[in-house]
Coordinates of C-alpha atoms and ligand atoms in Angstrom, one line a residue:
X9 CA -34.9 -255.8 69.9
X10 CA -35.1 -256.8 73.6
X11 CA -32.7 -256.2 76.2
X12 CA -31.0 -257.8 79.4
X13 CA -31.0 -254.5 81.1
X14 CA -32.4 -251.2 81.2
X15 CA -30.4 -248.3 82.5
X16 CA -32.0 -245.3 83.5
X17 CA -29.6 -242.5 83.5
X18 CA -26.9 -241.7 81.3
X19 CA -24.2 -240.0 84.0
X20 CA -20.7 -241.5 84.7
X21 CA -22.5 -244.7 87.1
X22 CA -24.7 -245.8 84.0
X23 CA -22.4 -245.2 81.2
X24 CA -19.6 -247.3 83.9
X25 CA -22.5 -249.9 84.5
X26 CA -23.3 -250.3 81.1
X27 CA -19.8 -250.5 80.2
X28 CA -19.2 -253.3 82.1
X29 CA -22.6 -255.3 81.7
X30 CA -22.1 -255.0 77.5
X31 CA -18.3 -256.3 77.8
X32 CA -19.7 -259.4 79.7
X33 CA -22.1 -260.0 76.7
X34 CA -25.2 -258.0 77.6
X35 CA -27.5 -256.5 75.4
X36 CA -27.8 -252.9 77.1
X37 CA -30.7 -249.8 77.0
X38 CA -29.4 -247.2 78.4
X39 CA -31.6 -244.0 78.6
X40 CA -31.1 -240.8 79.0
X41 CA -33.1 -237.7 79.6
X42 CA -31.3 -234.9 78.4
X43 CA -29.4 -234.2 75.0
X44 CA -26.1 -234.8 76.8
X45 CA -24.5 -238.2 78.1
X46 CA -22.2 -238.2 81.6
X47 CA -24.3 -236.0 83.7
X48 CA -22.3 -234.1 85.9
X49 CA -19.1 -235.8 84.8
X50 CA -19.2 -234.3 81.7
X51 CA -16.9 -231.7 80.0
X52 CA -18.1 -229.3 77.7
X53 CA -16.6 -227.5 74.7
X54 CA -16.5 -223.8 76.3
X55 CA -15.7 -220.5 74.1
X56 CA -13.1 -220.8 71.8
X57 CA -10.0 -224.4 72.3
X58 CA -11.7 -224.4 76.1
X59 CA -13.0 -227.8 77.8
X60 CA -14.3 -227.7 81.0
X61 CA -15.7 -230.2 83.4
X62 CA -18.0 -229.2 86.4
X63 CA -15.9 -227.7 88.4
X64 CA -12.9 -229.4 89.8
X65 CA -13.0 -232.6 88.7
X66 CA -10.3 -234.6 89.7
X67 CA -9.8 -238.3 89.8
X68 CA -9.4 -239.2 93.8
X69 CA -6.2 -241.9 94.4
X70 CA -4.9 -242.4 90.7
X71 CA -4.1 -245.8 89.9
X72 CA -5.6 -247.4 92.9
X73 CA -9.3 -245.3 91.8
X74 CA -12.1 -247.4 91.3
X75 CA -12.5 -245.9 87.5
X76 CA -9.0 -246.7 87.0
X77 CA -9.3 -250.6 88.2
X78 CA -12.6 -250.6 86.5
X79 CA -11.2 -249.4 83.5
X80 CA -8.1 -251.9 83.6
X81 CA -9.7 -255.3 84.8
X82 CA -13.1 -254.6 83.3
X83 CA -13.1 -253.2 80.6
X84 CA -8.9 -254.4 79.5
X85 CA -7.9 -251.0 78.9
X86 CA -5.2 -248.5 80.3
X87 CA -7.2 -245.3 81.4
X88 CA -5.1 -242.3 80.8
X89 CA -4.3 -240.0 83.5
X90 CA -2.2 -237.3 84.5
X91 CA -1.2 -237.4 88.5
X92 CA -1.6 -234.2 90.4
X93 CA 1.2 -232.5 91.8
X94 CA 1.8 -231.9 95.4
X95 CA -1.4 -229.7 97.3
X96 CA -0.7 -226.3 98.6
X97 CA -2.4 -224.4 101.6
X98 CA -2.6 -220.6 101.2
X99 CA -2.8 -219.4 104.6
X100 CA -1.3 -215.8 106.0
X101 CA -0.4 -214.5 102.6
X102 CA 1.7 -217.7 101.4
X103 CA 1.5 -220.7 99.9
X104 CA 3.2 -223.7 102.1
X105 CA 3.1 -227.4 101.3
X106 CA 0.8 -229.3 102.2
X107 CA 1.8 -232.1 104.7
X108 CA -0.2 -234.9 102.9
X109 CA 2.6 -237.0 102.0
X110 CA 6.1 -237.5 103.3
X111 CA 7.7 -235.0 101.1
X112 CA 4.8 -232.6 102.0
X113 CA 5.6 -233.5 105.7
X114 CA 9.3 -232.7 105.6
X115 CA 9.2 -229.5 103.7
X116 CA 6.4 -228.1 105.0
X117 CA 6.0 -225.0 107.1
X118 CA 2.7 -225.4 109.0
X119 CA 4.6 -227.6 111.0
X120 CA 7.5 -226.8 113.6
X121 CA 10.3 -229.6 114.0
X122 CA 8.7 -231.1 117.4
X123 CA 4.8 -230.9 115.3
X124 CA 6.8 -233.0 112.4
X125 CA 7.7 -235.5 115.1
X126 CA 4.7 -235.3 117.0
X127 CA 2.7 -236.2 114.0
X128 CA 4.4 -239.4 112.6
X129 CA 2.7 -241.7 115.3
X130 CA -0.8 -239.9 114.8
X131 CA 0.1 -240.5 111.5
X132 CA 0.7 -244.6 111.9
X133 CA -2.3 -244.7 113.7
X134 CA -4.7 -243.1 111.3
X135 CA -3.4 -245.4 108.8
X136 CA -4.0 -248.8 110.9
X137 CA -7.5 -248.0 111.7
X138 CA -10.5 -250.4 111.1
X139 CA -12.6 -248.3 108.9
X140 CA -15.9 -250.1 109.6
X141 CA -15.3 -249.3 113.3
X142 CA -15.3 -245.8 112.8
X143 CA -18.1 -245.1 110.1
X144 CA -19.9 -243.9 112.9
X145 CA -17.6 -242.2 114.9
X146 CA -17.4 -238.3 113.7
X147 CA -13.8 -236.0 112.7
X148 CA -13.9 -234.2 116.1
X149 CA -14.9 -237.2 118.5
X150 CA -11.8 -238.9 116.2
X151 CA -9.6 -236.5 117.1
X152 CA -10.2 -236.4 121.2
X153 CA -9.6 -239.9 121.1
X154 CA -5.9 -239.5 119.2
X155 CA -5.4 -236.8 121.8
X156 CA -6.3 -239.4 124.6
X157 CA -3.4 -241.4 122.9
X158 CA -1.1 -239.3 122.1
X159 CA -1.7 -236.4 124.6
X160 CA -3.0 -232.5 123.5
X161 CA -2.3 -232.0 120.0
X162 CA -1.2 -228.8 118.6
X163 CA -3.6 -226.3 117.1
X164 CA -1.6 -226.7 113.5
X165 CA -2.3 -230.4 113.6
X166 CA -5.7 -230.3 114.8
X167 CA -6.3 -227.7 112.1
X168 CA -5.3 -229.8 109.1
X169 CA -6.6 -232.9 110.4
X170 CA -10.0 -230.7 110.4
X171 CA -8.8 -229.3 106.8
X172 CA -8.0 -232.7 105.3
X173 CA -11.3 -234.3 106.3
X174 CA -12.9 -231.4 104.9
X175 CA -10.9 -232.2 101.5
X176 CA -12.1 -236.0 101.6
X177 CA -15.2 -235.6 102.4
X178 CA -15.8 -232.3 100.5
X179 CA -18.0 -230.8 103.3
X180 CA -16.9 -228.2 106.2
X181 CA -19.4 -229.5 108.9
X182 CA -17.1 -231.3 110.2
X183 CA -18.8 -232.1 113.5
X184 CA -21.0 -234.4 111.1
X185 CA -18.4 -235.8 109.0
X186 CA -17.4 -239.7 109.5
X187 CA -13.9 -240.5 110.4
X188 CA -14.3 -243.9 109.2
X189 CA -14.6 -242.3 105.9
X190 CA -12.5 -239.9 105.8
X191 CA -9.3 -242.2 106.9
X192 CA -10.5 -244.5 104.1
X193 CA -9.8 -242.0 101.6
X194 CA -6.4 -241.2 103.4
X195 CA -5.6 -244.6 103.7
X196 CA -6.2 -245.5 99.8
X197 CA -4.4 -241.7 98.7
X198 CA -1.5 -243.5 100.4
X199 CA -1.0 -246.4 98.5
X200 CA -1.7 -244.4 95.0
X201 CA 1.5 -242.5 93.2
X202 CA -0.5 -239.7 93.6
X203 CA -3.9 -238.1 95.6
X204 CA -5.4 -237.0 92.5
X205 CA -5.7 -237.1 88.9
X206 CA -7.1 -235.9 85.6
X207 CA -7.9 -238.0 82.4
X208 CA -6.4 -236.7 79.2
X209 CA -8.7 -235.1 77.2
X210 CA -11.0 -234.0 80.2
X211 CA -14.3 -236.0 81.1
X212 CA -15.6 -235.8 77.3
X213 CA -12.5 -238.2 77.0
X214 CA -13.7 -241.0 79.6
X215 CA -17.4 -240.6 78.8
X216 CA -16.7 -240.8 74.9
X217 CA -15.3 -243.9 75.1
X218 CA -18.0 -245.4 77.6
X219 CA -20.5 -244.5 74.6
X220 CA -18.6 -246.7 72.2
X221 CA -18.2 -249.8 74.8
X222 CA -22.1 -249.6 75.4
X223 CA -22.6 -249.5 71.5
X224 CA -20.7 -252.3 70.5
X225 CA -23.0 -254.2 72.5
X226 CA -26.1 -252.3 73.2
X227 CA -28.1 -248.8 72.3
X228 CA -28.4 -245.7 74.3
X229 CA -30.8 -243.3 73.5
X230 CA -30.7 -239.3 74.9
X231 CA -33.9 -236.7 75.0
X232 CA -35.5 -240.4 76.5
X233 CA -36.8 -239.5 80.2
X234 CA -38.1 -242.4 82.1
X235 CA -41.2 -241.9 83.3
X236 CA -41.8 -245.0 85.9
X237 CA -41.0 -248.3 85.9
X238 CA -43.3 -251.2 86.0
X239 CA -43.5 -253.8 88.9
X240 CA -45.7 -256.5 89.1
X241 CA -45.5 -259.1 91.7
X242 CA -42.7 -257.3 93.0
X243 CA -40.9 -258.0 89.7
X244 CA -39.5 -255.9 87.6
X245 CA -41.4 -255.6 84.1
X246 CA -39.8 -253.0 82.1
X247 CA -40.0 -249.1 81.5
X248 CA -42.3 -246.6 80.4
X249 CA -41.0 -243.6 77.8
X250 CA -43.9 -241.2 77.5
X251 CA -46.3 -243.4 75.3
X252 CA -43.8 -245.7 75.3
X253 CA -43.5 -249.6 76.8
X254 CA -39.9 -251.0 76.9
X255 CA -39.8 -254.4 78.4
X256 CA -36.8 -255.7 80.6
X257 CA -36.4 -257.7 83.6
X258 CA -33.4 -256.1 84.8
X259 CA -33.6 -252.0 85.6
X260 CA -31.1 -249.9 87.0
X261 CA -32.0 -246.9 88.0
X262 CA -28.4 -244.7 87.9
X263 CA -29.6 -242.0 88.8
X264 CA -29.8 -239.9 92.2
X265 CA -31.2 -242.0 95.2
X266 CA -33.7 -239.3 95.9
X267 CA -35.1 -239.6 92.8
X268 CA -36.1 -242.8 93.2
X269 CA -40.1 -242.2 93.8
X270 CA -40.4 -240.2 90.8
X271 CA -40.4 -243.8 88.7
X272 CA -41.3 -245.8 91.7
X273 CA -44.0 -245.1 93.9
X274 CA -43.0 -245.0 97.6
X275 CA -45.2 -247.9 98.6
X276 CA -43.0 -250.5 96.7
X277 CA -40.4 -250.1 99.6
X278 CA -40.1 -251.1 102.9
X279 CA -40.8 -247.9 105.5
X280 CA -36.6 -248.4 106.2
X281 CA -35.8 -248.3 102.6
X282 CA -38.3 -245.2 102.4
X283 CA -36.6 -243.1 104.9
X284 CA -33.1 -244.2 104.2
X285 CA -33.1 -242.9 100.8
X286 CA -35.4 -240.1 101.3
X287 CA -33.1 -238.1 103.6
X288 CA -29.5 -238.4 102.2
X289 CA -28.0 -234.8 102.0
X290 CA -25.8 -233.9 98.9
X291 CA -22.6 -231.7 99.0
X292 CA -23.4 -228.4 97.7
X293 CA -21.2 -225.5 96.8
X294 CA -20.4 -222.6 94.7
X295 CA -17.6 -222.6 91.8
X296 CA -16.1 -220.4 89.4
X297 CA -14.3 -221.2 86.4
X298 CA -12.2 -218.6 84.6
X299 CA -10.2 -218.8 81.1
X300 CA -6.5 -216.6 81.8
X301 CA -5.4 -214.7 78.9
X302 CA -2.0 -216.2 80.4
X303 CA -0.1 -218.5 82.2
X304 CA -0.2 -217.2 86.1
X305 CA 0.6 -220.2 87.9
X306 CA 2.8 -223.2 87.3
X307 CA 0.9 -225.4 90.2
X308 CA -0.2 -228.5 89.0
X309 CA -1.9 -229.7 92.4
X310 CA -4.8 -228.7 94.4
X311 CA -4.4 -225.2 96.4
X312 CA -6.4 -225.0 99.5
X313 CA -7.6 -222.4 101.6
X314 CA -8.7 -222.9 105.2
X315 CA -10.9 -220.0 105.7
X316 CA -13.2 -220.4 104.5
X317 CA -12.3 -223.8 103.1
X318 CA -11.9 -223.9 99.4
X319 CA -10.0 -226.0 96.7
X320 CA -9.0 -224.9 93.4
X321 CA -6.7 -226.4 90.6
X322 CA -5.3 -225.2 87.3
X323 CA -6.9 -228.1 85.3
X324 CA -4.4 -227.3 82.1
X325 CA -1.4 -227.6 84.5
X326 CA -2.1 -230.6 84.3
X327 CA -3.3 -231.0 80.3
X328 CA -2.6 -228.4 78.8
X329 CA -4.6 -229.1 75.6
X330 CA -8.1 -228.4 77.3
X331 CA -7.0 -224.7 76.2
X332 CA -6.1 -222.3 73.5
X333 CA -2.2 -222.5 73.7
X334 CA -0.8 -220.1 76.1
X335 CA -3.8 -219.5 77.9
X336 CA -5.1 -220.9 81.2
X337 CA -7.9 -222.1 82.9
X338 CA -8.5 -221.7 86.6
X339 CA -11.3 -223.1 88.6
X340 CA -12.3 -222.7 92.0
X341 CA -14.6 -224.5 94.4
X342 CA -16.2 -223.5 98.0
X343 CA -18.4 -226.0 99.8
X344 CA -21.4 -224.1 101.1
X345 CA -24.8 -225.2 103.3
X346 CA -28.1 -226.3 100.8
X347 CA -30.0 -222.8 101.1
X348 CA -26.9 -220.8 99.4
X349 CA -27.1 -222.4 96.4
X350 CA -30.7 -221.3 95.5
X351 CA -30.2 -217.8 96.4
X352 CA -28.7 -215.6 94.4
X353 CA -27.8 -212.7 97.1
X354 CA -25.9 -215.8 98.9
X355 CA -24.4 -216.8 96.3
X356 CA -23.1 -213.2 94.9
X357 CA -21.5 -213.1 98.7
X358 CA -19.5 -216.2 98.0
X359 CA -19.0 -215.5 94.8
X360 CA -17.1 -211.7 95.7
X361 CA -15.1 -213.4 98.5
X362 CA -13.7 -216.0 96.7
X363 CA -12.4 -213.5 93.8
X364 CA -11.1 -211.5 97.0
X365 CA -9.2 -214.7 97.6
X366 CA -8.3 -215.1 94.0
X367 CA -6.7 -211.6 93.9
X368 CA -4.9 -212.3 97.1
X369 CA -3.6 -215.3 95.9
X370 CA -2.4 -213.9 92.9
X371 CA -1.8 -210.1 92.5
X372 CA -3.4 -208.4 89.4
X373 CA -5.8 -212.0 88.8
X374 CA -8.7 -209.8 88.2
X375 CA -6.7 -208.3 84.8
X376 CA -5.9 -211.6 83.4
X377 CA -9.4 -213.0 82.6
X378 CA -10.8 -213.0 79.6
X379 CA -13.8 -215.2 80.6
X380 CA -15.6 -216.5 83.8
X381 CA -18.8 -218.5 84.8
X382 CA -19.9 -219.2 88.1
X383 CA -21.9 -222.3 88.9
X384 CA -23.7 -223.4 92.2
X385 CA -25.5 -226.7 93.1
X386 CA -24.8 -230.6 93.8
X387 CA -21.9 -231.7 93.9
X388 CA -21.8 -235.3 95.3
X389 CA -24.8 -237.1 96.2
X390 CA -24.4 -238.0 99.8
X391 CA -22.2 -236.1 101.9
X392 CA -20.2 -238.9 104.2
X393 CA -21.9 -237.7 107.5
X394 CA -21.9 -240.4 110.2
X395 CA -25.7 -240.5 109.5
X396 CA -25.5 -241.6 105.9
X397 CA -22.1 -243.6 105.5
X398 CA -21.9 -246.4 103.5
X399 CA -23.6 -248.8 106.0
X400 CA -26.8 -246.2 105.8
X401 CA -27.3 -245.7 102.3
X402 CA -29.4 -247.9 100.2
X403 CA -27.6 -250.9 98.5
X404 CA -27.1 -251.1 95.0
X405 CA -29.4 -254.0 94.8
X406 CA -33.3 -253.3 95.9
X407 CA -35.8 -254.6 97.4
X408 CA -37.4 -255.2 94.4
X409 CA -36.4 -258.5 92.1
X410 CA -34.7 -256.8 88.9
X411 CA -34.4 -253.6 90.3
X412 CA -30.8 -252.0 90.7
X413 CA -29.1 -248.4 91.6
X414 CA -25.9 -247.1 90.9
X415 CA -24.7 -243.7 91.4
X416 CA -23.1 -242.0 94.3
X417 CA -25.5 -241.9 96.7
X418 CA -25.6 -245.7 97.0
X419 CA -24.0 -247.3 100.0
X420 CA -20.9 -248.0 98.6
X421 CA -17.1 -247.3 99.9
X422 CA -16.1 -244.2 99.1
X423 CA -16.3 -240.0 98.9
X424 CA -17.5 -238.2 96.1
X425 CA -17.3 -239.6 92.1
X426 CA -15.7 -242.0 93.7
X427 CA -18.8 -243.6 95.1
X428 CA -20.7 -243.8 91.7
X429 CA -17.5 -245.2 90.0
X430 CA -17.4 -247.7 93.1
X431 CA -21.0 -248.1 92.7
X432 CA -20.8 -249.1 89.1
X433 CA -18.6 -251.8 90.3
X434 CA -21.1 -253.1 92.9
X435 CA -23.9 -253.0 90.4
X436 CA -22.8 -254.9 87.6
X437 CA -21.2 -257.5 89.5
X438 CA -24.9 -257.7 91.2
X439 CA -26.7 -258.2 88.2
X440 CA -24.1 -260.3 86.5
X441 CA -24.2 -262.4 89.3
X442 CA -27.8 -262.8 89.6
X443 CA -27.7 -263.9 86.1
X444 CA -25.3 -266.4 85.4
X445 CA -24.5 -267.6 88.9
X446 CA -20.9 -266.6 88.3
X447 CA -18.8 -264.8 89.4
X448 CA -17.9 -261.2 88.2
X449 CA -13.7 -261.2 89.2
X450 CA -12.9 -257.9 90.8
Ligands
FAD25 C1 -18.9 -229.0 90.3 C2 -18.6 -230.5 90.6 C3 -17.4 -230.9 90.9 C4 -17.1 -232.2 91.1 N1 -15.8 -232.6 91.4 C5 -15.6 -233.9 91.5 C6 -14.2 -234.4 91.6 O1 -13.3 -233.6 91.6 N2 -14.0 -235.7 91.7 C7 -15.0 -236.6 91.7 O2 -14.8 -237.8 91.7 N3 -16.3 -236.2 91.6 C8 -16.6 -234.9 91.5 N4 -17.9 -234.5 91.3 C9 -19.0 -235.4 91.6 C10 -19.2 -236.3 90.3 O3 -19.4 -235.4 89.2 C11 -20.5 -237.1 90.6 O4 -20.3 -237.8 91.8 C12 -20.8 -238.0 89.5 O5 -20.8 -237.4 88.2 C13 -22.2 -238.6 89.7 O6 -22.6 -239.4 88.7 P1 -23.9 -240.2 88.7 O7 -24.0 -241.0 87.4 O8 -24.1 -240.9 89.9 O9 -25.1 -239.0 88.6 P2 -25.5 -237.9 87.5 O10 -24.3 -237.4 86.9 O11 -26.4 -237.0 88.2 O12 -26.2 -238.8 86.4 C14 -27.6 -239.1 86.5 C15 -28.1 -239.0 85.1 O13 -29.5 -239.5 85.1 C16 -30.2 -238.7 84.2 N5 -31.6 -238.9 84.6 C17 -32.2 -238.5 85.8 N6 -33.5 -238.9 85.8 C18 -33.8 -239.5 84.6 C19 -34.9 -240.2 84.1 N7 -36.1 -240.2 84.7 N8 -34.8 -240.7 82.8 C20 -33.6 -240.7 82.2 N9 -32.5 -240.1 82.7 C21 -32.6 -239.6 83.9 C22 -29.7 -237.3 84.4 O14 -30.0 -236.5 83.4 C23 -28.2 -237.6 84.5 O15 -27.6 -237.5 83.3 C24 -18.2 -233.1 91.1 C25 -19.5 -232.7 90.7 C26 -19.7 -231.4 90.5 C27 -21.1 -231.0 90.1

């Protein structure tokens, strides 16, 4: 059997690519290296009536999400999502709304009356700025130049500024962090009924049904680990599975950008292309994930803490079939720097504050487990610095003729999964376009 594409990489940015290539009539490949198909999107079957995703794994901007569109205009069906309830900031032994929407910005606390007024025009402004113009421009250099407009702002508003790029861009150095991006996401929350939401079912829902879109059309194949991918005439000729030749013209390699030399030697590239992709910086972090012999929490948005910054969310708020009935499940995320995740003193550190959160939060937290893991490593693949934005990552379409990425550490628009769903987009309509000379409607 031949195929129009190969797809290296079974995570959520293949199984989206592939979804979309097979419903415009292509014959598909996709590979994947491990037992298991979405990567770290998935959702695993945990103890007894538990599903669990990697840590928090929310849906950024609901309806207006690039896997929602993608699902709706791409592949004609309704994704279905639950919206996230309003976000809460535990700070000085209380929990206070969060001042991320209007309602939030009324009732909220963190605010006194004149901070309330004070912030509507900052407000305005945040939400007219040209995002390109600021990619480069980072949170704190942002945030003198609204105080050149609008004169000193108060320490409660610089502080959630600070607290809400963190949030977008999943990162606390926020001397690095690009406004450009981080606005983007505000604007695009604003437009959506909701910040944040969670497909029914979990991940294992979304990724299931990818599988079944890529087989009506195609095959995917797990335990299959590319091992490089031929070029010739800087063409793309196909694949090699251990002993194993698969022809294509078409690759896409969905899978992280710095794993891009393991299939491709370096000297295919252009010396920009080289150092571009070699030194994009994922988020990193510790979570925890705990099964509640009970109901301790009725929240069904994100809670934040400031210090240190941390989001967590009671997924089953939200679904409450991902667990046995009655019970709960909990999880909780704090962004760290790249050497705490491969050190396990560091992480126990992180790991014994945040339940000293946990118990702060909620009194007697410690007696109502009944199970708990704690996980640390990647989270997104390209933190949104303001020296890998959009403009500074490598495009989804190489260098190379044939050769195509997706995943979310492409330059894309976009934080987080939001970049590989966006990413998917880019991708297919690349190929697709390459192909047939038409065009892909978005
Ligand atoms: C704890 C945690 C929490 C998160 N929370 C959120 C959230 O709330 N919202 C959100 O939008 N995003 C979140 N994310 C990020 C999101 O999960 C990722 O951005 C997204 O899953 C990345 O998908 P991907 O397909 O680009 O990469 P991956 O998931 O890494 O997929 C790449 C795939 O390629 C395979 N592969 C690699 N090399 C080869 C090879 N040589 N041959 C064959 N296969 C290969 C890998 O096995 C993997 O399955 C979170 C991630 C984590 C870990």
């Amino acid at each position: 059997m031949s195929f129009d594409t190969i797809i290296v990489g079974g995570g959520i940015a293949g199984l989206l690519t592939g979804a979309i290539l097979a419903k415009n009539g292509q014959k598909i490949l996709l590979l994947e290296k491990s037992s298991m198909l979405g990567g770290r999107s998935n959702s695993i079957e945990y103890k007894k009536g538990y599903i669990v995703d990697f840590g928090i794994h929310l849906i950024r901007y609901s309806t207006k999400s690039s896997i929602y569109k993608i699902f709706k205009k791409q592949l004609g069906e309704k994704l279905d999502i639950i919206n996230c309830g309003d976000i809460k900031l535990f700070q000085d032994g209380a929990f206070h709304d969060f001042p991320l929407s209007m309602r939030g910005l009324a009732s909220t606390d963190i605010f006194n009356d004149e901070e309330k007024k004070a912030f509507g025009p900052i407000l305005v402004d945040i939400l007219k700025l040209k995002v390109n113009d600021y990619l480069d421009v980072s949170v704190p250099d942002y945030i003198k130049e609204l105080e050149d407009k609008h004169g000193k702002l108060s320490q409660p508003i610089k502080d959630f500024l600070v607290v809400v790029a963190n949030l977008m861009c999943v990162s606390t150095k926020t001397e690095m962090l690009s406004s450009g991006e981080f606005v983007d996401g505000i604007k695009t929350g604003s437009k959506a009924p909701s910040g944040t939401s969670y497909p029914r079912g979990g991940w294992k829902a979304i990724i299931e049904r990818l599988i079944e879109i890529i087989k009506e059309n195609g095959e995917i194949r797990t335990k299959s680990k590319v091992d490089s991918v031929k070029i010739e005439n800087n063409e793309i000729r196909g694949v090699n599975v251990g002993s194993e030749f698969i022809e294509a013209n078409t690759v896409i390699l969905a899978i992280p950008s710095k794993s891009i030399f393991d299939l491709i030697p370096e000297s295919n590239f252009s010396p920009e292309f080289v150092k571009m992709t070699e030194n994009i910086i994922p988020t990193v972090g510790v979570f925890m994930d705990f099964g509640l012999k009970e109901k301790i929490s009725d929240h069904d948005g994100t809670i934040l803490t400031r210090k240190p910054f941390t989001m967590s969310v009671f997924a089953s708020n939200l679904d409450e079939k991902i667990v046995p009935e009655g019970e709960q499940i909990y999880t909780i995320f704090q962004p760290t720097e790249l050497d705490v995740i491969s050190d396990k003193e560091k992480i126990k550190q992180v790991k014994d504050n945040l339940m000293n959160i946990l118990n702060e939060m909620y009194p007697d937290f410690s007696n109502k487990i009944i199970w708990h893991r704690t996980s640390a490593g990647i989270v997104d693949g390209a933190v949104p610095f303001i020296t890998q934005h959009r403009n500074l990552r490598p495009k989804v379409k190489s260098e190379i003729e044939g050769l195509y990425f997706a995943g979310d550490s492409y330059g894309v628009p976009g934080t987080g999964g939001e970049i590989a769903h966006t990413s998917a987009l880019f991708c297919a309509k690349a190929i697709f376009e390459d192909r047939t000379k038409l065009e892909l409607l978005t």
